[in-house]
Tab-separated table of N, CA and C in Angstrom:
chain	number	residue	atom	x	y	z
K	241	UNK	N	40.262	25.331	-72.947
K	241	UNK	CA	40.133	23.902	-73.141
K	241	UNK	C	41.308	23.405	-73.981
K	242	UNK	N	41.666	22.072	-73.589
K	242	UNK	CA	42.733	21.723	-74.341
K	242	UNK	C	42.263	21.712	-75.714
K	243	UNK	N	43.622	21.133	-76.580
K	243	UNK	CA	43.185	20.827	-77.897
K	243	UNK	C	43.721	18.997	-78.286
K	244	UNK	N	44.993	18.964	-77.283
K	244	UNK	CA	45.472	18.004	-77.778
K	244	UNK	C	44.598	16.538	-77.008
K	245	UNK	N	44.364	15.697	-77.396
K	245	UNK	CA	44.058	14.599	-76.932
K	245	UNK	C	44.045	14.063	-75.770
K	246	UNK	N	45.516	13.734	-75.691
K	246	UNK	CA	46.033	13.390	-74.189
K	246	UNK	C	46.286	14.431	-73.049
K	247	UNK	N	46.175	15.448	-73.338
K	247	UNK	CA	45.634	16.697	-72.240
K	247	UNK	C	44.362	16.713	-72.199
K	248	UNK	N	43.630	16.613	-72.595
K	248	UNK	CA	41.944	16.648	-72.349
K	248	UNK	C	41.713	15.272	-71.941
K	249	UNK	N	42.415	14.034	-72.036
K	249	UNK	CA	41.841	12.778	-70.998
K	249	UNK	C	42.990	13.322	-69.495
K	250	UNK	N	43.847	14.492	-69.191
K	250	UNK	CA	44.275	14.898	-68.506
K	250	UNK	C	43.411	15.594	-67.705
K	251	UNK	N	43.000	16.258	-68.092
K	251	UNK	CA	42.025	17.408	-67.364
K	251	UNK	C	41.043	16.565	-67.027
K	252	UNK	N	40.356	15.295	-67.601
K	252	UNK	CA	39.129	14.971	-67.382
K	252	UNK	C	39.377	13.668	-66.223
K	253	UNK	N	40.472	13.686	-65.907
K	253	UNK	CA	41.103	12.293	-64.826
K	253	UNK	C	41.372	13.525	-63.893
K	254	UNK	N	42.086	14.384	-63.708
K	254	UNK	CA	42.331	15.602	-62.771
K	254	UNK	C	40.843	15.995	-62.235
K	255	UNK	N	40.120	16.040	-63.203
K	255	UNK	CA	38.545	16.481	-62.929
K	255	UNK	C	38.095	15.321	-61.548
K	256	UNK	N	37.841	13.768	-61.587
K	256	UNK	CA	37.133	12.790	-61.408
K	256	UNK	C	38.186	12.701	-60.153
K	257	UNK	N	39.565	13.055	-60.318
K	257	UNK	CA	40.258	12.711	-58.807
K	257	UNK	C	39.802	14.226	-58.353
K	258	UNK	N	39.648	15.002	-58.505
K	258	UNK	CA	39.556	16.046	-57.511
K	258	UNK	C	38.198	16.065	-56.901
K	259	UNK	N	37.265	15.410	-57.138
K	259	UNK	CA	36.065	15.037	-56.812
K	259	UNK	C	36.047	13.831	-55.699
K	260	UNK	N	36.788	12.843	-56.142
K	260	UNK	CA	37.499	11.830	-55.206
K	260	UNK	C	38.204	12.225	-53.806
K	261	UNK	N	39.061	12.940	-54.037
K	261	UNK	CA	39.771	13.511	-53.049
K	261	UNK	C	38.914	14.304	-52.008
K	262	UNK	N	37.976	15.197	-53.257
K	262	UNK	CA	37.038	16.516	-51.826
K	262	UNK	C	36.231	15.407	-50.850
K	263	UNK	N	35.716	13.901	-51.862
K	263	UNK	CA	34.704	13.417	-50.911
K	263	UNK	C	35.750	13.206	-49.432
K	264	UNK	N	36.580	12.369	-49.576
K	264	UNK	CA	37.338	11.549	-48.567
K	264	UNK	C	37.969	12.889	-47.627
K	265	UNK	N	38.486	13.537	-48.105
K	265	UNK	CA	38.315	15.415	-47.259
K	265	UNK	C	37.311	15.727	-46.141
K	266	UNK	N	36.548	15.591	-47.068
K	266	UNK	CA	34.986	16.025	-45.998
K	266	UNK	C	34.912	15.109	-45.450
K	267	UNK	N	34.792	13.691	-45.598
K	267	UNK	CA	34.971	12.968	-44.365
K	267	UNK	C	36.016	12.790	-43.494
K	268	UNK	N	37.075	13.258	-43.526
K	268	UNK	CA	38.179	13.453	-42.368
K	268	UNK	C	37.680	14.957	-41.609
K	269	UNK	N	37.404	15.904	-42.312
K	269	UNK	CA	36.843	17.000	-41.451
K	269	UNK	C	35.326	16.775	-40.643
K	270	UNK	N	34.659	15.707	-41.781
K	270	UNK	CA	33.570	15.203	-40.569
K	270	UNK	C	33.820	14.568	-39.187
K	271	UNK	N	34.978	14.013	-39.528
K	271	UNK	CA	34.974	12.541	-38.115
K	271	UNK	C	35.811	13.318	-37.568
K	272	UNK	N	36.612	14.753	-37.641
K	272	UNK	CA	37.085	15.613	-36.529
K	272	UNK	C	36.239	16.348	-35.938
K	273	UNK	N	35.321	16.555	-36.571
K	273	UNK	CA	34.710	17.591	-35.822
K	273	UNK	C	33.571	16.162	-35.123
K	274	UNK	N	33.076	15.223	-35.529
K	274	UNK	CA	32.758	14.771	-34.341
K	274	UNK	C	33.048	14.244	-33.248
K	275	UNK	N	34.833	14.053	-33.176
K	275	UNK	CA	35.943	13.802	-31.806
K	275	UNK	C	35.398	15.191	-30.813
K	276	UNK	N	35.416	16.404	-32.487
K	276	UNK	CA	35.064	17.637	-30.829
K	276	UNK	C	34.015	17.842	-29.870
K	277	UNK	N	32.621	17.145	-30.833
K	277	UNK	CA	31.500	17.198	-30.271
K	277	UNK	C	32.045	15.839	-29.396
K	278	UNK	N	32.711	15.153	-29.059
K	278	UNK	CA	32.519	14.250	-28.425
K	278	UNK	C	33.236	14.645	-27.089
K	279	UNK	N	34.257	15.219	-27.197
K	279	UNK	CA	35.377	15.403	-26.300
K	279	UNK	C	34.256	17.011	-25.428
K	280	UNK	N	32.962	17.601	-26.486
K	280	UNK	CA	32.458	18.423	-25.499
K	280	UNK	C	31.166	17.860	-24.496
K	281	UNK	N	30.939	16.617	-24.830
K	281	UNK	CA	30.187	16.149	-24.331
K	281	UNK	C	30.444	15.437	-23.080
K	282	UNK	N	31.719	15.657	-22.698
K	282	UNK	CA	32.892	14.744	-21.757
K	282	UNK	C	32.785	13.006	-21.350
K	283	UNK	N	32.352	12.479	-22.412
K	283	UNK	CA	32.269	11.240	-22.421
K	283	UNK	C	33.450	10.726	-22.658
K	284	UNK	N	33.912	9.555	-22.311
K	284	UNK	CA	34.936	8.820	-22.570
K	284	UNK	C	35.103	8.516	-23.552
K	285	UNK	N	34.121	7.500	-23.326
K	285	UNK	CA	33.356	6.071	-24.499
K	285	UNK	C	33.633	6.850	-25.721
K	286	UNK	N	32.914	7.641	-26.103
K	286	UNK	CA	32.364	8.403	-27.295
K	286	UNK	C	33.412	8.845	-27.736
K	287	UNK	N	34.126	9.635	-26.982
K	287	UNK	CA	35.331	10.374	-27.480
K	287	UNK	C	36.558	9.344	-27.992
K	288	UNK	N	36.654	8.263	-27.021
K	288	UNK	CA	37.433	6.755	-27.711
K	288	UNK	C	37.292	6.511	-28.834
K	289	UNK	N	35.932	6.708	-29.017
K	289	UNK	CA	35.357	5.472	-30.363
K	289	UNK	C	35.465	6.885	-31.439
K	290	UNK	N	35.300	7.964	-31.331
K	290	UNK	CA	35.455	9.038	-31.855
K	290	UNK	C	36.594	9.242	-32.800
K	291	UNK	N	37.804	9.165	-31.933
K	291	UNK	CA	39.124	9.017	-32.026
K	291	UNK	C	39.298	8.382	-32.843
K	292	UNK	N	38.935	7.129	-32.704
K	292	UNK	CA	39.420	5.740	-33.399
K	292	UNK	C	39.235	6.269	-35.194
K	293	UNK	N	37.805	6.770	-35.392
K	293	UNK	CA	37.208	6.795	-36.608
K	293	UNK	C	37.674	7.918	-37.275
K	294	UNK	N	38.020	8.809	-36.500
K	294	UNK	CA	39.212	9.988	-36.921
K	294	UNK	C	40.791	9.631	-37.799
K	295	UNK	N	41.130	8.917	-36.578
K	295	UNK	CA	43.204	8.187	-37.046
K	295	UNK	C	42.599	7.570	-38.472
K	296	UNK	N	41.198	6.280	-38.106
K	296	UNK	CA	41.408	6.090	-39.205
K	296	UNK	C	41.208	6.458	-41.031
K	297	UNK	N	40.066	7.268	-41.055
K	297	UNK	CA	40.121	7.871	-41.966
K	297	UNK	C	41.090	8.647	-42.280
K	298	UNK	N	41.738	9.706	-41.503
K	298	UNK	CA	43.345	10.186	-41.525
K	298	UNK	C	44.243	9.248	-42.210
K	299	UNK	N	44.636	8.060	-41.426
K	299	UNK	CA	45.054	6.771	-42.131
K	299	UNK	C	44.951	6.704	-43.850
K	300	UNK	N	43.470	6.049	-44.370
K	300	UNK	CA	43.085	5.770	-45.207
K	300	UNK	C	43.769	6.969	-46.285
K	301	UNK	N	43.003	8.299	-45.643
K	301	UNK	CA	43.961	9.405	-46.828
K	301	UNK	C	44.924	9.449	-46.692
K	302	UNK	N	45.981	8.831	-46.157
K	302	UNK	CA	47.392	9.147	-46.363
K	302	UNK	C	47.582	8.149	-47.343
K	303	UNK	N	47.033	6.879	-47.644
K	303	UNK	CA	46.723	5.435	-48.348
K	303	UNK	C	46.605	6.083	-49.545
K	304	UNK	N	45.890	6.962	-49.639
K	304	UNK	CA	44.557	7.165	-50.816
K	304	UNK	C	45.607	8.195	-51.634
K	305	UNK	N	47.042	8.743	-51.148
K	305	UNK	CA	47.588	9.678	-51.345
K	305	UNK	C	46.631	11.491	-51.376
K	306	UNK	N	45.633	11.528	-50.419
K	306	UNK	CA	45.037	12.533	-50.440
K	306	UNK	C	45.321	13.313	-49.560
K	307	UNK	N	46.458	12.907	-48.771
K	307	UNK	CA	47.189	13.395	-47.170
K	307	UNK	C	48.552	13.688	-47.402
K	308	UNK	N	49.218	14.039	-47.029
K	308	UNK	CA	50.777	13.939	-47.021
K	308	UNK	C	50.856	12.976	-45.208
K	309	UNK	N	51.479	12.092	-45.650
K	309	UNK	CA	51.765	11.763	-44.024
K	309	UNK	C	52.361	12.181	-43.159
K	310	UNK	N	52.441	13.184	-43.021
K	310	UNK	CA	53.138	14.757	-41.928
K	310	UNK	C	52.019	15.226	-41.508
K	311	UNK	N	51.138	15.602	-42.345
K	311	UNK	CA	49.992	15.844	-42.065
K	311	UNK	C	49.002	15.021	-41.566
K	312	UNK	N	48.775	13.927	-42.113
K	312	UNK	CA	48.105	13.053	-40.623
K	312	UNK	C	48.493	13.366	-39.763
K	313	UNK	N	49.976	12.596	-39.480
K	313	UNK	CA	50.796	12.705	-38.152
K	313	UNK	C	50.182	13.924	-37.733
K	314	UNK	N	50.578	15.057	-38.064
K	314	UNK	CA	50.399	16.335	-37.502
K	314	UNK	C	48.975	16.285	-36.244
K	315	UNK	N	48.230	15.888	-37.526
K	315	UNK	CA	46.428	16.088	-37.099
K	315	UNK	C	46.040	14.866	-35.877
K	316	UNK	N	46.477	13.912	-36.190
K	316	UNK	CA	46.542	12.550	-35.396
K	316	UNK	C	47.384	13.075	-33.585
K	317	UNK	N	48.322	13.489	-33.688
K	317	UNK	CA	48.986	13.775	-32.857
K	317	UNK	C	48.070	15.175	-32.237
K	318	UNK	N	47.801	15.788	-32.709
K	318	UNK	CA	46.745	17.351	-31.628
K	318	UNK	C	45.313	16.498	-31.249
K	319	UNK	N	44.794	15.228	-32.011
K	319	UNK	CA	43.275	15.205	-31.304
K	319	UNK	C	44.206	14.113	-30.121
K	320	UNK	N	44.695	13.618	-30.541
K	320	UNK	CA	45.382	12.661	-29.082
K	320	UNK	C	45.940	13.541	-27.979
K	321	UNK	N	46.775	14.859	-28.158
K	321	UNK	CA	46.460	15.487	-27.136
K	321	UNK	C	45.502	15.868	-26.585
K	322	UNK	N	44.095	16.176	-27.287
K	322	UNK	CA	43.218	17.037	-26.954
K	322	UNK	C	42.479	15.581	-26.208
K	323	UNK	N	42.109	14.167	-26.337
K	323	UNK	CA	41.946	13.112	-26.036
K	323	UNK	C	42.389	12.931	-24.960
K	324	UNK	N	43.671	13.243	-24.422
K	324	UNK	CA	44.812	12.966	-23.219
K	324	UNK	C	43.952	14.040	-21.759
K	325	UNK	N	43.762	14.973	-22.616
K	325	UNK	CA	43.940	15.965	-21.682
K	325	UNK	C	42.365	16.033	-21.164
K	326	UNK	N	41.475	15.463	-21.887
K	326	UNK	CA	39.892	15.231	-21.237
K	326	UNK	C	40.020	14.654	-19.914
């Protein structure tokens, strides 16, 4: 544990964003994995609207600085192939 002051309101802001960050995480790994359930269900519709809610949370964390925007891109760019190719 720290001792000095301003390292311990360090650790305790590092603490409250890393909690921040895991939520908005798990919801980008949620709304991918429901593009996959969608894209296995071979619906269009679903897999569209799927998509959509995917980029944008992707989006948002690149906003939120919880993404690197390479990494969206990256992730954004494989479900749009996988989207293309249904």
């Amino acid at each position: 544990m720290a001792n000095i002051k301003s390292a311990m309101k360090r650790a305790q802001i590092a603490e409250l964003r890393t909690v921040r960050n895991r939520s908005v995480k798990t919801g980008i790994k949620t709304s991918i994995k429901k593009f996959e359930l969608a894209l296995d269900s071979k619906d269009p519709e679903t897999a569209l609207a799927a998509f959509k809610v995917a980029v944008q949370k992707l989006d948002k964390g690149v906003a939120k600085g919880v993404l690197h925007k390479n990494s969206a891109a990256r992730k954004k760019s494989s479900l749009a192939r996988k989207l293309n190719a249904m």
